[in-house]
Coordinates of C-alpha atoms in Angstrom, one line a residue:
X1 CA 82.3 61.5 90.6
X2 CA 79.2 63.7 90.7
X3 CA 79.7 68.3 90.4
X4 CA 79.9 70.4 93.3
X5 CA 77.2 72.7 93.1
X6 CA 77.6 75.7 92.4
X7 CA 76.9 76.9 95.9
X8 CA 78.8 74.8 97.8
X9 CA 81.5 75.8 95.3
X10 CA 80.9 79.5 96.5
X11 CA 80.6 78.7 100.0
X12 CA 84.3 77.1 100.1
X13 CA 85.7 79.7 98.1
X14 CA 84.2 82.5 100.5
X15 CA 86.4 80.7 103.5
X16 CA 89.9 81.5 101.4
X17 CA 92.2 84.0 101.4
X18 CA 92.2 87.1 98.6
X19 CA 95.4 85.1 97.7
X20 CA 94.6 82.0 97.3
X21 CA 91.3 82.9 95.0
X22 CA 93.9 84.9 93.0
X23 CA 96.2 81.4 92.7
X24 CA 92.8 79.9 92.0
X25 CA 91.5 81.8 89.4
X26 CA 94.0 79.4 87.3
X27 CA 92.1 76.5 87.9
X28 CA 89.0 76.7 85.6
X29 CA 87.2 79.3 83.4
X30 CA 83.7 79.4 86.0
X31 CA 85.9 79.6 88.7
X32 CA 87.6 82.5 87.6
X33 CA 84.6 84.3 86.6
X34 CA 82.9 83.4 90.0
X35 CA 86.0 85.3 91.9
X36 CA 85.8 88.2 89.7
X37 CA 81.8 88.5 89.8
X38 CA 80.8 91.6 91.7
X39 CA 78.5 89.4 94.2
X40 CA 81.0 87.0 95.4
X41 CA 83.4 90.0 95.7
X42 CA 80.9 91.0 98.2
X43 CA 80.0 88.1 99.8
X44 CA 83.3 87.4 100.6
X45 CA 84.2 90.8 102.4
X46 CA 80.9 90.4 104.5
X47 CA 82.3 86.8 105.4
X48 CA 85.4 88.2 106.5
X49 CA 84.3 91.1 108.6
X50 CA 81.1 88.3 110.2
X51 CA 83.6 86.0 110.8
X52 CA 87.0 88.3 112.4
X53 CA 88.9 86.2 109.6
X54 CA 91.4 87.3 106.6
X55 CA 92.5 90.7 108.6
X56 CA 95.9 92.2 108.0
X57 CA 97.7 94.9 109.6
X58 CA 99.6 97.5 107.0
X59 CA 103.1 99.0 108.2
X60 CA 105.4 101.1 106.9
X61 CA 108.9 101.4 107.4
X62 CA 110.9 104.4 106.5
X63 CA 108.3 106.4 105.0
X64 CA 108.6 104.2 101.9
X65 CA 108.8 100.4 102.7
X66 CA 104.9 98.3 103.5
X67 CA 104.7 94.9 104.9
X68 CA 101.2 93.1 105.7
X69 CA 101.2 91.1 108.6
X70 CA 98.6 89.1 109.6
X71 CA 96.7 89.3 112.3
X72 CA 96.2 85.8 113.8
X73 CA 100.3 85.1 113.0
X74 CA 102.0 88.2 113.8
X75 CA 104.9 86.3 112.5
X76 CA 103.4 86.2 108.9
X77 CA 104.8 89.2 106.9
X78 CA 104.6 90.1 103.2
X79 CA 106.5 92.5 101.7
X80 CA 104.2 94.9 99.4
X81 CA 105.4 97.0 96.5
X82 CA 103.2 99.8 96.3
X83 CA 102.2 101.6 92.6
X84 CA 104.0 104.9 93.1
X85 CA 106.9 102.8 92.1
X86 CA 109.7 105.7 93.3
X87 CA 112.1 104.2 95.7
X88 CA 112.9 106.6 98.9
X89 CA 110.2 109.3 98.5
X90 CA 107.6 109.8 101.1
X91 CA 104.8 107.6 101.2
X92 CA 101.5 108.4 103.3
X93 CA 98.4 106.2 104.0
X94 CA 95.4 108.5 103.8
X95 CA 93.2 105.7 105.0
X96 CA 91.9 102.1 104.7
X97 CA 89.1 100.3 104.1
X98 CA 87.8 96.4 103.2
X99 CA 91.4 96.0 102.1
X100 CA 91.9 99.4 99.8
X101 CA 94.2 101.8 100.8
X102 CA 94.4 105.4 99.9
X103 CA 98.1 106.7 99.7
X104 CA 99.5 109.9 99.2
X105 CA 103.2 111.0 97.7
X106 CA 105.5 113.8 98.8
X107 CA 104.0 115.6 95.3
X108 CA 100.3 115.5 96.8
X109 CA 99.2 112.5 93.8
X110 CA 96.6 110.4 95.1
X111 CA 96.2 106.6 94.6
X112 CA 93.8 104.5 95.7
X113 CA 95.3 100.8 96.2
X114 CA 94.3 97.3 96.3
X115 CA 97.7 95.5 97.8
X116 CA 95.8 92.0 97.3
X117 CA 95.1 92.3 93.6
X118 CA 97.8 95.2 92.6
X119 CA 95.1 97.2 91.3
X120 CA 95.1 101.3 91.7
X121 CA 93.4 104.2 90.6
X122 CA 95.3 107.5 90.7
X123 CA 92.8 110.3 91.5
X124 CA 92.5 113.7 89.7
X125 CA 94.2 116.5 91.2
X126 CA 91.8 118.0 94.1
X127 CA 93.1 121.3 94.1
X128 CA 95.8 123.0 96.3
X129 CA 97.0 122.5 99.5
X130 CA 96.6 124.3 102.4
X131 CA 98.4 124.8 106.0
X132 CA 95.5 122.5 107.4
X133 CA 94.7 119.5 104.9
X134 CA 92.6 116.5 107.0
X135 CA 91.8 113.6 104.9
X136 CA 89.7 110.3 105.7
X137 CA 88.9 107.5 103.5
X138 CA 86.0 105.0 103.7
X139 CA 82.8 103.0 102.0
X140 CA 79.7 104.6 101.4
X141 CA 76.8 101.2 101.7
X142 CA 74.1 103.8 100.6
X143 CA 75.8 104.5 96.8
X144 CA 78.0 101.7 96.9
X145 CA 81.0 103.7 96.9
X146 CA 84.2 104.4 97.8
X147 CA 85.2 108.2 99.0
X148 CA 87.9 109.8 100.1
X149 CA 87.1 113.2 102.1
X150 CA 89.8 116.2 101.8
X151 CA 89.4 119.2 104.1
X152 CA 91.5 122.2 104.2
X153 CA 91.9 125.2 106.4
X154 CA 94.0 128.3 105.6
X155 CA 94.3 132.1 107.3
X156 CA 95.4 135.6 105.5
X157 CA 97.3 137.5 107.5
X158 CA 97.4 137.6 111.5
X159 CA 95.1 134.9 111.4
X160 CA 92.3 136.5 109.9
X161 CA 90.3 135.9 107.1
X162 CA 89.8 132.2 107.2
X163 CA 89.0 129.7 104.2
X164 CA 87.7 126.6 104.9
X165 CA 87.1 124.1 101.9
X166 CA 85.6 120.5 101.7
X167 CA 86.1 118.0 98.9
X168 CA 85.2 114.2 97.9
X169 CA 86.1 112.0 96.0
X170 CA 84.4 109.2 94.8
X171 CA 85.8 106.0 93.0
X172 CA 83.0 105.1 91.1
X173 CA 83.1 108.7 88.7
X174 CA 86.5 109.2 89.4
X175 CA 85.7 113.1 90.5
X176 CA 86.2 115.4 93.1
X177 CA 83.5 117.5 94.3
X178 CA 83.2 120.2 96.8
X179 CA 80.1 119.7 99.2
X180 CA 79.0 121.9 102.5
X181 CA 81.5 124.2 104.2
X182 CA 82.6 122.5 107.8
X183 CA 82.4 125.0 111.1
X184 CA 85.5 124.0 112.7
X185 CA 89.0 124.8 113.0
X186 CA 91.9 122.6 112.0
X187 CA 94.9 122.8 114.2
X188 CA 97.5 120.6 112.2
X189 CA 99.3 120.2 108.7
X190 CA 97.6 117.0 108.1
X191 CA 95.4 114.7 110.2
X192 CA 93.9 111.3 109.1
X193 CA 90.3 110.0 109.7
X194 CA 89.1 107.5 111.6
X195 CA 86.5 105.5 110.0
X196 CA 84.0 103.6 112.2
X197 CA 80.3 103.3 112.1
X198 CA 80.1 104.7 108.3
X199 CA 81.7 107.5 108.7
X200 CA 85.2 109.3 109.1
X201 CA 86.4 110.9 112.9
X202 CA 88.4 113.4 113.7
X203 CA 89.5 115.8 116.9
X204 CA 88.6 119.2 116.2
X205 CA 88.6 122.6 117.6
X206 CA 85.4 125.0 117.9
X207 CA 87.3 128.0 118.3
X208 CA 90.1 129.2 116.5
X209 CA 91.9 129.0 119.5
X210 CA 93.2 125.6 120.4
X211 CA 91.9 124.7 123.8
X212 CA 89.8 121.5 124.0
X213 CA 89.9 119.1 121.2
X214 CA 86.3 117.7 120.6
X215 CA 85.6 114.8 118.3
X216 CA 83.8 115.2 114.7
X217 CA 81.9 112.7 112.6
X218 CA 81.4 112.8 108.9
X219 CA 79.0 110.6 107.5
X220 CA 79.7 108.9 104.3
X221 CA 76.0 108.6 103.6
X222 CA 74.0 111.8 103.6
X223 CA 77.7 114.0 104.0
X224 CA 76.9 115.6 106.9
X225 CA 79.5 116.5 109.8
X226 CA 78.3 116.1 113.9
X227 CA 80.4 116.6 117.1
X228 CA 80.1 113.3 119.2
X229 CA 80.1 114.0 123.3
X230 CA 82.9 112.5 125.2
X231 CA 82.9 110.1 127.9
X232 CA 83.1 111.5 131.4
X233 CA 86.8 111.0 132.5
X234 CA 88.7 113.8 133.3
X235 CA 89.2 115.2 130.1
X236 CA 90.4 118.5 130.8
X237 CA 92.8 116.5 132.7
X238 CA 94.4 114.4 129.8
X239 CA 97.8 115.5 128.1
X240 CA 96.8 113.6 124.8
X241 CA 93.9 111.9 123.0
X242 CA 93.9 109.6 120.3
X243 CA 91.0 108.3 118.1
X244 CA 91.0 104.7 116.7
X245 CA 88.4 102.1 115.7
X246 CA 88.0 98.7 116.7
X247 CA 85.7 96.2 115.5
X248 CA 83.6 99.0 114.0
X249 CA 83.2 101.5 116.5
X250 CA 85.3 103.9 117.7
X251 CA 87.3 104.4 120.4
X252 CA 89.2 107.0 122.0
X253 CA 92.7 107.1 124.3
X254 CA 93.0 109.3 127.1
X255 CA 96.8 109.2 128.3
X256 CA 96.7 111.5 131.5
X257 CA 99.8 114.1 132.7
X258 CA 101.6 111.6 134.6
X259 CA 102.1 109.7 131.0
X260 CA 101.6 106.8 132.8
X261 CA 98.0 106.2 133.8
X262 CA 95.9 105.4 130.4
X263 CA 91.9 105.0 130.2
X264 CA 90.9 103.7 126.9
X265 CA 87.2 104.0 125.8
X266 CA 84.8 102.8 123.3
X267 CA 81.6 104.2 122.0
X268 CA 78.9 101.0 122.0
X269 CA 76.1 102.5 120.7
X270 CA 77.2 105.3 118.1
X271 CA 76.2 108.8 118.7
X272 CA 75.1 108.5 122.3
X273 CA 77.3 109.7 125.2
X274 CA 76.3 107.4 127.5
X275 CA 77.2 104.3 125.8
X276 CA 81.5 104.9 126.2
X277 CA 83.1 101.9 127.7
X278 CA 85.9 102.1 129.9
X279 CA 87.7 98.7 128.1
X280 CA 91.3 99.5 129.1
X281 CA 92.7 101.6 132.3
X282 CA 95.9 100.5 133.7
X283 CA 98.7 102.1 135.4
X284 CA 102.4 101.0 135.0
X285 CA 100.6 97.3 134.3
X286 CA 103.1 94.5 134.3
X287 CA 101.7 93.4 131.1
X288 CA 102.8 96.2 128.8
X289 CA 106.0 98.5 129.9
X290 CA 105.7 102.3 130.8
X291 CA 104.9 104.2 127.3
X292 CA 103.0 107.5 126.9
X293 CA 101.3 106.3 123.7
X294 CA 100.0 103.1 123.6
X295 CA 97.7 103.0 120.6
X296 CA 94.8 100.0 119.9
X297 CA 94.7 98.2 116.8
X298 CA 92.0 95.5 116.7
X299 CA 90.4 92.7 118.8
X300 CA 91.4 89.2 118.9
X301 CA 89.3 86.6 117.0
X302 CA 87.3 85.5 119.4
X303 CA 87.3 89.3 121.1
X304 CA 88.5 88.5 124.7
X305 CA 92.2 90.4 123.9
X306 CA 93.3 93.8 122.4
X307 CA 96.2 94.1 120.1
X308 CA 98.3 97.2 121.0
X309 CA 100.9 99.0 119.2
X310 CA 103.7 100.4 122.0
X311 CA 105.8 103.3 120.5
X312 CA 108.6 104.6 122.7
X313 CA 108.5 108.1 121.6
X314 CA 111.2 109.5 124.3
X315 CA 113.2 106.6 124.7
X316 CA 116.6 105.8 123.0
X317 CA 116.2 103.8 120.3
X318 CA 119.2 100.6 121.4
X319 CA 117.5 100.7 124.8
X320 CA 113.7 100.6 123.5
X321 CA 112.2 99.4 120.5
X322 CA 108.5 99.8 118.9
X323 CA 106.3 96.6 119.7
X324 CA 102.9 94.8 119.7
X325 CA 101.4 93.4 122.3
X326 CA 97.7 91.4 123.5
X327 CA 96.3 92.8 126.3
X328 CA 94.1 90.4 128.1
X329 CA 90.5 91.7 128.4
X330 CA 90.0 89.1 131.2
X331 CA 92.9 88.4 132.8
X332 CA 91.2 85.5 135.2
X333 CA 90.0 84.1 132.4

């Protein structure tokens, strides 16, 4: 019986699983070192994100305990065991991207985390911690790099005198480095980015006093921050807004005062105001019961249904319980 070549070899191993090309690492010496070269690394994320395959959603339970689930069998759960290693101390995910995770502890160490391979990298301490700390994690195409973006905010006394501070860090030198001051205000201990389009997302004040949110961009690339305009949709109206991405752009929840009507949006083009999408707006639908915070996670494979996380926030727990759901895109279809 006549080799595979070499690229058909790559080609089928590019359609598996991170866990099966660990199992299958066993099977010869090329193998192994065709899994672990750089390239096919590569190749097989781009694979993955071209073809809406190998996705996994990360939960955590009781601040401490993460499952993967995958997203075409939401029945398919994995238990992970994460590197901090303590059992019942805080665990927080600082971000994720192309399978990393960045997690923080209740003593402010920093690790970033590859659940598929086991592999971490604890990050150098990035300095104190203010009142305000916003972090947002991400992959930089330009460098080839992954970076993990800290801001903080403090005030002296009354208010006054304030000290803003922004930091990355940057997996490839394993260093933290301050870059450009941000104009902004921070409103909350500790706010996660949003990363969609190449760069990290968060809702920002102007003013140091809290009145409108308004939604910020970092880009990963040339580290520069921008406001992004808002869709048209009653904004001043809306209770509560929550940013998200979904198949690499981002989108935006508008949950209205009667915490029942819901619009959510998504931004087509990146940067331009006039491409938001009204892809949701429902009100009391029959297809997902009453909740104030319904929050988007991802598309369906072949993108005709959204997968929503439903949190009962003001309900008692043994009458209401936190679920997913698909929301049909096209209903009649």
């Amino acid at each position: 019986m006549g080799r595979i070549p070499h690229e058909t070899t790559i080609d089928i191993l590019c359609r598996l699983s991170v866990k099966d090309l660990l199992r299958f690492k066993c099977v010869s010496k090329p193998w192994c070192s065709s899994i672990e070269d750089p390239y096919f690394i590569k190749f097989h994320l781009s694979h993955s994100l071209k073809t809406n395959t190998n996705h996994s959603l990360i939960l955590r339970r009781r601040e401490y305990h993460f499952f993967s689930v995958n997203c075409d069998s939401l029945e398919t759960t994995q238990i992970l065991n994460h590197p901090f290693g303590e059992p019942k101390r805080t665990i927080q995910i600082l971000g994720s991207c192309n399978g990393l995770l960045a997690l923080v502890n209740d003593d402010n160490s920093i690790l970033l985390w590859n659940p598929s391979t086991r592999e971490s990298q604890r990050s150098p301490p990035s300095g104190y911690i203010a009142r305000s700390t916003y972090y947002g994690f991400g992959y930089d195409p330009i460098s080839d790099d992954y970076k993990l973006v800290r801001m903080i905010q403090s005030y002296g006394l009354h208010d006054e005198n304030v000290h803003s501070e922004a930091k990355v860090y940057s997996l490839r030198s394993n260093r933290w480095r301050r870059i450009k001051d941000f104009c902004f205000y921070l409103n909350f201990s500790r706010e996660i980015g949003i990363l969609a389009n190449n760069a990290l997302h968060w809702m920002v004040f102007r003013t140091p006093e809290p009145l409108n949110k308004e939604l910020v961009g970092f880009d990963l690339g040339s580290e520069e921050f921008r406001f992004l305009e808002l869709p048209d949709c009653y904004l001043d109206e809306a209770f509560f807004f929550d940013i998200k991405a979904m198949g690499g752009d981002i989108c935006l929840t508008a949950t209205f005062r009667d915490f029942i009507n819901v619009d959510v949006w998504i931004m087509k083009d990146y940067g331009v105001k006039e491409s938001w999408i009204k892809l949701i707006s429902y009100y009391e639908p029959e297809s997902i019961p009453a909740s104030p915070f319904p929050v988007p996670l991802a598309f369906s494979k072949n993108g005709d249904k959204v997968l929503l996380f439903i949190a009962y926030k003001w309900c008692h727990s043994a009458t209401r319980t936190d679920e997913f759901v698909w929301y049909d895109l096209d209903p009649k279809g």
